[in-house]
Each structure stands twice: as C-alpha cells, then as structure tokens.
Amino acid sequence: MSALTFTLKKDLAQRLDVAPLTPDELAEKSAKEIAATILWYGKQQIRADEAFDITGDNANNIVFKNSSAKLDYIGSQMKSGSITIEGDAGNYLAFQMRSGEITLNGNALDFASSGMAGGTLKV
C-alpha cells in the first residue's frame, strides 16, 4: 500500500478548506468516494479531484505534494494516522488535533496547532 497522495494541480486563486482530507475521514472510503469529497474553495464547493491529482490507497498515511499556503485546516480534528506536507500550509494547521502525526516541510500561516490537545506537529 502506498500513501494516499494529493498533488495540487495548479496555483489557487482562493483559499481551499481541506479539513475533510484526514485519515479519520477517508479511512473507509473508496478511491471514487475520496475523489468526490466536497471541499470549500472560497465561497464555492469543488470536488477534491478538481484541485488535486490523487494517487495511492493508504488513507492512514496522507501526503500533500506541491502544497500551498492557501490550503487551510490541514489535519483539522485529526484523531489517527499521519499527514506529510511537501510545501507550505495555510491557516489552522492541526486545528483541534487529538492524535496522530503531522510533518510540515515548509512554512505554516496563522493559528498552527490552535486548540490542539494531542498528537505531534513537526515543522
């Protein structure tokens, strides 16, 4: 099994809320269901596969590649698994995280680890 990898397709014009893309939320979903996950992009909703090329199948180990400072809420309310971010992260990285591990290989914007009650965040 290889890591479930979300590679950002292009530069974002608006902020993208990726809170639904956590190991907890994606654990029991098929590849088709993951691709159809709805994300808030500014004031509109888009499917995950509109913003990302999605590869891999291990939802317990998620990777964001080509990540942008416009990706908000990475790892929000996470309770298990791991997330690796190759690039920058937006606002509210690890927001209300309870367990698991997030590794950021870049910079984070405001409110990183806000409300975090457990787990590990490595920047």
XYZ file of N, CA and C in Angstrom:
369
model
N 0.835 -1.191 0.000
C 0.000 0.000 0.000
C 0.879 1.253 0.000
N 0.532 2.171 -0.865
C 1.289 3.420 -0.909
C 0.447 4.555 -0.318
N 1.131 5.571 0.144
C 0.464 6.712 0.788
C -0.584 7.318 -0.141
N -1.693 7.712 0.429
C -2.714 8.438 -0.308
C -2.167 9.845 -0.530
N -1.907 10.177 -1.787
C -1.200 11.414 -2.110
C -2.101 12.382 -2.881
N -2.153 13.609 -2.371
C -2.909 14.682 -3.006
C -1.897 15.680 -3.553
N -1.761 15.750 -4.877
C -0.828 16.684 -5.513
C -1.629 17.842 -6.089
N -1.373 19.044 -5.577
C -2.095 20.226 -6.032
C -1.838 20.432 -7.523
N -2.908 20.590 -8.293
C -2.806 20.687 -9.751
C -2.292 22.037 -10.236
N -2.707 23.131 -9.559
C -2.337 24.473 -10.023
C -2.364 25.445 -8.856
N -1.850 26.641 -9.090
C -1.902 27.683 -8.065
C -3.359 28.023 -7.777
N -3.648 28.232 -6.521
C -5.011 28.540 -6.110
C -5.258 30.044 -6.103
N -6.402 30.453 -6.616
C -6.782 31.866 -6.593
C -7.416 32.227 -5.256
N -8.029 31.235 -4.595
C -8.708 31.461 -3.318
C -8.243 30.419 -2.312
N -8.694 30.549 -1.079
C -8.340 29.609 -0.019
C -9.143 28.328 -0.193
N -8.524 27.194 0.105
C -9.160 25.887 -0.015
C -9.157 25.201 1.344
N -10.337 24.838 1.838
C -10.506 24.180 3.131
C -10.406 22.665 2.915
N -9.311 22.069 3.389
C -9.080 20.631 3.191
C -9.349 19.822 4.462
N -10.142 20.363 5.384
C -10.461 19.663 6.630
C -11.002 18.240 6.413
N -11.787 17.977 5.354
C -12.297 16.615 5.170
C -11.232 15.587 4.738
N -10.023 16.046 4.421
C -8.984 15.136 3.915
C -8.045 14.705 5.040
N -8.580 13.943 5.994
C -7.784 13.411 7.098
C -7.892 11.892 7.098
N -6.946 11.207 7.735
C -7.022 9.748 7.811
C -8.352 9.261 8.402
N -8.865 9.946 9.412
C -10.128 9.543 10.045
C -11.290 9.594 9.057
N -11.363 10.676 8.312
C -12.483 10.890 7.390
C -12.427 9.996 6.163
N -11.215 9.619 5.730
C -11.067 8.889 4.470
C -10.854 7.394 4.636
N -10.727 6.924 5.864
C -10.349 5.534 6.138
C -11.217 4.500 5.434
N -12.494 4.653 5.424
C -13.399 3.638 4.866
C -13.906 3.990 3.470
N -13.342 5.009 2.844
C -13.846 5.450 1.545
C -13.070 4.820 0.391
N -13.768 4.597 -0.708
C -13.151 4.097 -1.936
C -12.449 5.257 -2.647
N -11.634 4.934 -3.638
C -10.940 5.970 -4.416
C -11.947 6.917 -5.069
N -13.050 6.378 -5.535
C -14.077 7.187 -6.175
C -14.733 8.142 -5.171
N -14.990 7.661 -3.969
C -15.584 8.494 -2.927
C -14.611 9.588 -2.475
N -13.332 9.248 -2.383
C -12.323 10.242 -1.993
C -12.254 11.349 -3.044
N -12.239 10.972 -4.320
C -12.190 11.956 -5.409
C -13.404 12.883 -5.372
N -14.553 12.372 -4.928
C -15.790 13.150 -4.911
C -15.980 13.947 -3.615
N -15.021 13.883 -2.692
C -15.130 14.622 -1.438
C -15.270 16.115 -1.735
N -16.257 16.738 -1.110
C -16.533 18.154 -1.354
C -15.678 19.024 -0.432
N -15.029 20.028 -1.029
C -14.179 20.978 -0.311
C -14.678 22.397 -0.593
N -14.571 23.265 0.414
C -14.902 24.674 0.206
C -13.716 25.386 -0.435
N -13.971 26.049 -1.567
C -12.968 26.828 -2.289
C -13.507 28.250 -2.381
N -13.059 29.094 -1.455
C -13.649 30.425 -1.350
C -15.101 30.264 -0.924
N -16.019 30.805 -1.709
C -17.447 30.703 -1.393
C -18.148 29.599 -2.184
N -17.391 28.811 -2.904
C -17.995 27.724 -3.677
C -17.466 26.372 -3.225
N -18.123 25.322 -3.647
C -17.687 23.973 -3.322
C -17.157 23.299 -4.578
N -16.061 22.554 -4.403
C -15.496 21.784 -5.516
C -15.187 20.375 -5.024
N -15.014 19.458 -5.936
C -14.616 18.092 -5.610
C -13.107 18.059 -5.394
N -12.646 17.136 -4.571
C -11.210 17.009 -4.303
C -10.418 16.784 -5.584
N -10.966 16.010 -6.526
C -10.224 15.732 -7.760
C -10.191 16.911 -8.721
N -10.911 17.985 -8.428
C -10.791 19.210 -9.226
C -9.547 19.988 -8.830
N -9.123 19.863 -7.575
C -7.959 20.598 -7.067
C -6.694 19.750 -7.050
N -6.855 18.426 -6.908
C -5.708 17.540 -6.710
C -5.693 16.372 -7.691
N -4.475 15.959 -8.065
C -4.274 14.636 -8.654
C -4.158 13.708 -7.454
N -4.930 12.641 -7.436
C -4.988 11.758 -6.277
C -4.442 10.390 -6.653
N -3.418 9.936 -5.898
C -2.820 8.628 -6.132
C -2.662 7.908 -4.797
N -2.370 6.620 -4.852
C -2.146 5.840 -3.646
C -3.443 5.358 -3.032
N -3.314 4.530 -1.996
C -4.508 3.925 -1.417
C -4.475 3.796 0.110
N -3.397 4.223 0.756
C -3.299 4.094 2.208
C -3.752 5.389 2.873
N -5.037 5.458 3.242
C -5.597 6.675 3.833
C -5.070 6.947 5.239
N -4.404 5.977 5.845
C -3.807 6.189 7.167
C -2.515 7.009 7.067
N -1.974 7.114 5.862
C -0.744 7.849 5.596
C -1.010 8.774 4.406
N -1.293 10.040 4.684
C -1.650 11.005 3.646
C -0.475 11.938 3.380
N -0.277 12.263 2.093
C 0.769 13.204 1.682
C 0.127 14.292 0.825
N 0.464 15.553 1.131
C 0.094 16.678 0.283
C 1.368 17.126 -0.425
N 1.378 17.047 -1.756
C 2.533 17.488 -2.539
C 2.189 18.793 -3.252
N 3.229 19.566 -3.524
C 3.067 20.854 -4.194
C 2.124 21.746 -3.383
N 2.190 21.599 -2.074
C 1.254 22.260 -1.171
C 1.423 23.779 -1.190
N 0.335 24.460 -0.873
C 0.285 25.917 -0.940
C -0.139 26.518 0.392
N 0.252 27.737 0.639
C -0.170 28.463 1.834
C -1.660 28.798 1.785
N -2.337 28.431 0.715
C -3.787 28.639 0.622
C -4.574 27.380 0.997
N -3.874 26.329 1.445
C -4.556 25.124 1.923
C -4.776 25.258 3.422
N -6.009 25.499 3.817
C -6.356 25.715 5.220
C -6.892 24.441 5.873
N -6.746 24.381 7.183
C -7.292 23.308 8.030
C -6.712 21.927 7.717
N -5.458 21.846 7.313
C -4.838 20.531 7.113
C -4.770 19.828 8.465
N -5.272 18.616 8.533
C -5.236 17.831 9.762
C -6.228 18.274 10.820
N -7.248 19.017 10.427
C -8.238 19.511 11.382
C -8.971 18.367 12.072
N -8.996 18.387 13.398
C -9.679 17.412 14.244
C -9.193 15.978 14.010
N -7.965 15.826 13.574
C -7.384 14.515 13.289
C -7.255 13.686 14.565
N -7.593 12.398 14.467
C -7.536 11.512 15.623
C -6.614 10.315 15.423
N -6.101 10.109 14.213
C -5.223 8.970 13.947
C -4.450 9.194 12.656
N -3.458 8.332 12.421
C -2.718 8.361 11.177
C -1.667 9.447 11.103
N -1.194 9.669 9.875
C -0.154 10.673 9.668
C -0.422 11.454 8.386
N 0.029 12.699 8.405
C -0.035 13.570 7.235
C 1.346 14.188 7.053
N 1.859 14.134 5.825
C 3.114 14.785 5.462
C 2.799 15.853 4.428
N 3.355 17.038 4.631
C 3.090 18.158 3.728
C 4.399 18.577 3.081
N 4.448 18.467 1.763
C 5.620 18.876 0.982
C 5.311 20.244 0.393
N 5.723 21.279 1.089
C 5.413 22.649 0.698
C 4.863 23.384 1.899
N 4.116 24.429 1.652
C 3.596 25.257 2.733
C 2.189 24.831 3.137
N 1.764 25.300 4.303
C 0.412 25.056 4.808
C -0.225 26.395 5.120
N -1.533 26.448 4.970
C -2.267 27.680 5.246
C -2.616 27.832 6.716
N -3.724 28.485 6.969
C -4.189 28.749 8.328
C -4.739 27.485 8.989
N -4.638 27.456 10.304
C -5.234 26.412 11.146
C -4.676 25.005 10.887
N -3.395 24.896 10.645
C -2.748 23.587 10.541
C -2.908 22.862 11.879
N -3.367 21.620 11.863
C -3.557 20.777 13.054
C -4.607 21.347 14.011
N -5.584 22.057 13.486
C -6.642 22.660 14.297
C -7.410 21.587 15.069
N -7.470 21.716 16.366
C -8.164 20.790 17.259
C -7.751 19.332 17.055
N -6.506 19.121 16.714
C -5.969 17.769 16.522
C -5.965 17.022 17.858
N -6.288 15.732 17.832
C -6.351 14.929 19.047
C -5.247 13.877 19.128
N -4.860 13.318 17.990
C -3.829 12.279 17.959
C -3.277 12.183 16.546
N -2.232 11.377 16.375
C -1.609 11.228 15.066
C -0.382 12.116 14.947
N 0.118 12.226 13.719
C 1.339 12.995 13.473
C 1.232 13.759 12.164
N 1.629 15.026 12.210
C 1.709 15.856 11.015
C 3.136 16.362 10.891
N 3.709 16.204 9.698
C 5.049 16.709 9.407
C 4.938 17.725 8.279
N 5.365 18.950 8.537
C 5.329 20.028 7.551
C 6.744 20.328 7.088
N 6.988 20.173 5.793
C 8.278 20.508 5.195
C 8.122 21.823 4.440
N 7.865 22.867 5.190
C 7.634 24.192 4.631
C 7.242 25.128 5.749
N 6.505 26.174 5.409
C 6.073 27.175 6.376
C 4.577 27.066 6.624
N 4.147 27.478 7.807
C 2.722 27.499 8.150
C 2.278 28.940 8.370
N 1.033 29.213 8.034
C 0.471 30.535 8.298
C -0.103 30.576 9.715
N -1.088 31.390 9.927
C -1.608 31.682 11.264
C -2.332 30.506 11.923
N -2.280 30.503 13.236
C -3.044 29.620 14.110
C -2.671 28.141 14.001
N -1.433 27.829 13.634
C -0.989 26.433 13.622
C -1.118 25.869 15.029
N -1.638 24.686 15.143
C -1.851 23.930 16.385
C -2.881 24.567 17.315
N -3.702 25.456 16.812
C -4.736 26.088 17.627
C -5.723 25.033 18.119
N -5.915 24.957 19.407
C -6.836 24.001 20.005
C -6.338 22.569 19.995
N -5.074 22.376 19.697
C -4.504 21.028 19.635
C -4.432 20.423 21.035
N -4.936 19.185 21.187
C -4.977 18.552 22.506
C -4.181 17.247 22.551
N -3.551 16.874 21.453
C -2.761 15.647 21.429
C -2.139 15.477 20.057
N -1.325 14.439 19.921
C -0.640 14.200 18.662
C 0.657 14.974 18.577
N 1.270 14.928 17.401
C 2.565 15.578 17.169
C 2.527 16.409 15.901
N 3.019 17.627 15.993
C 3.175 18.502 14.833
C 4.649 18.853 14.710
N 5.253 18.465 13.585
C 6.671 18.775 13.332
C 6.738 19.755 12.172
N 7.384 20.900 12.416
C 7.540 21.910 11.378
C 9.011 22.080 11.070
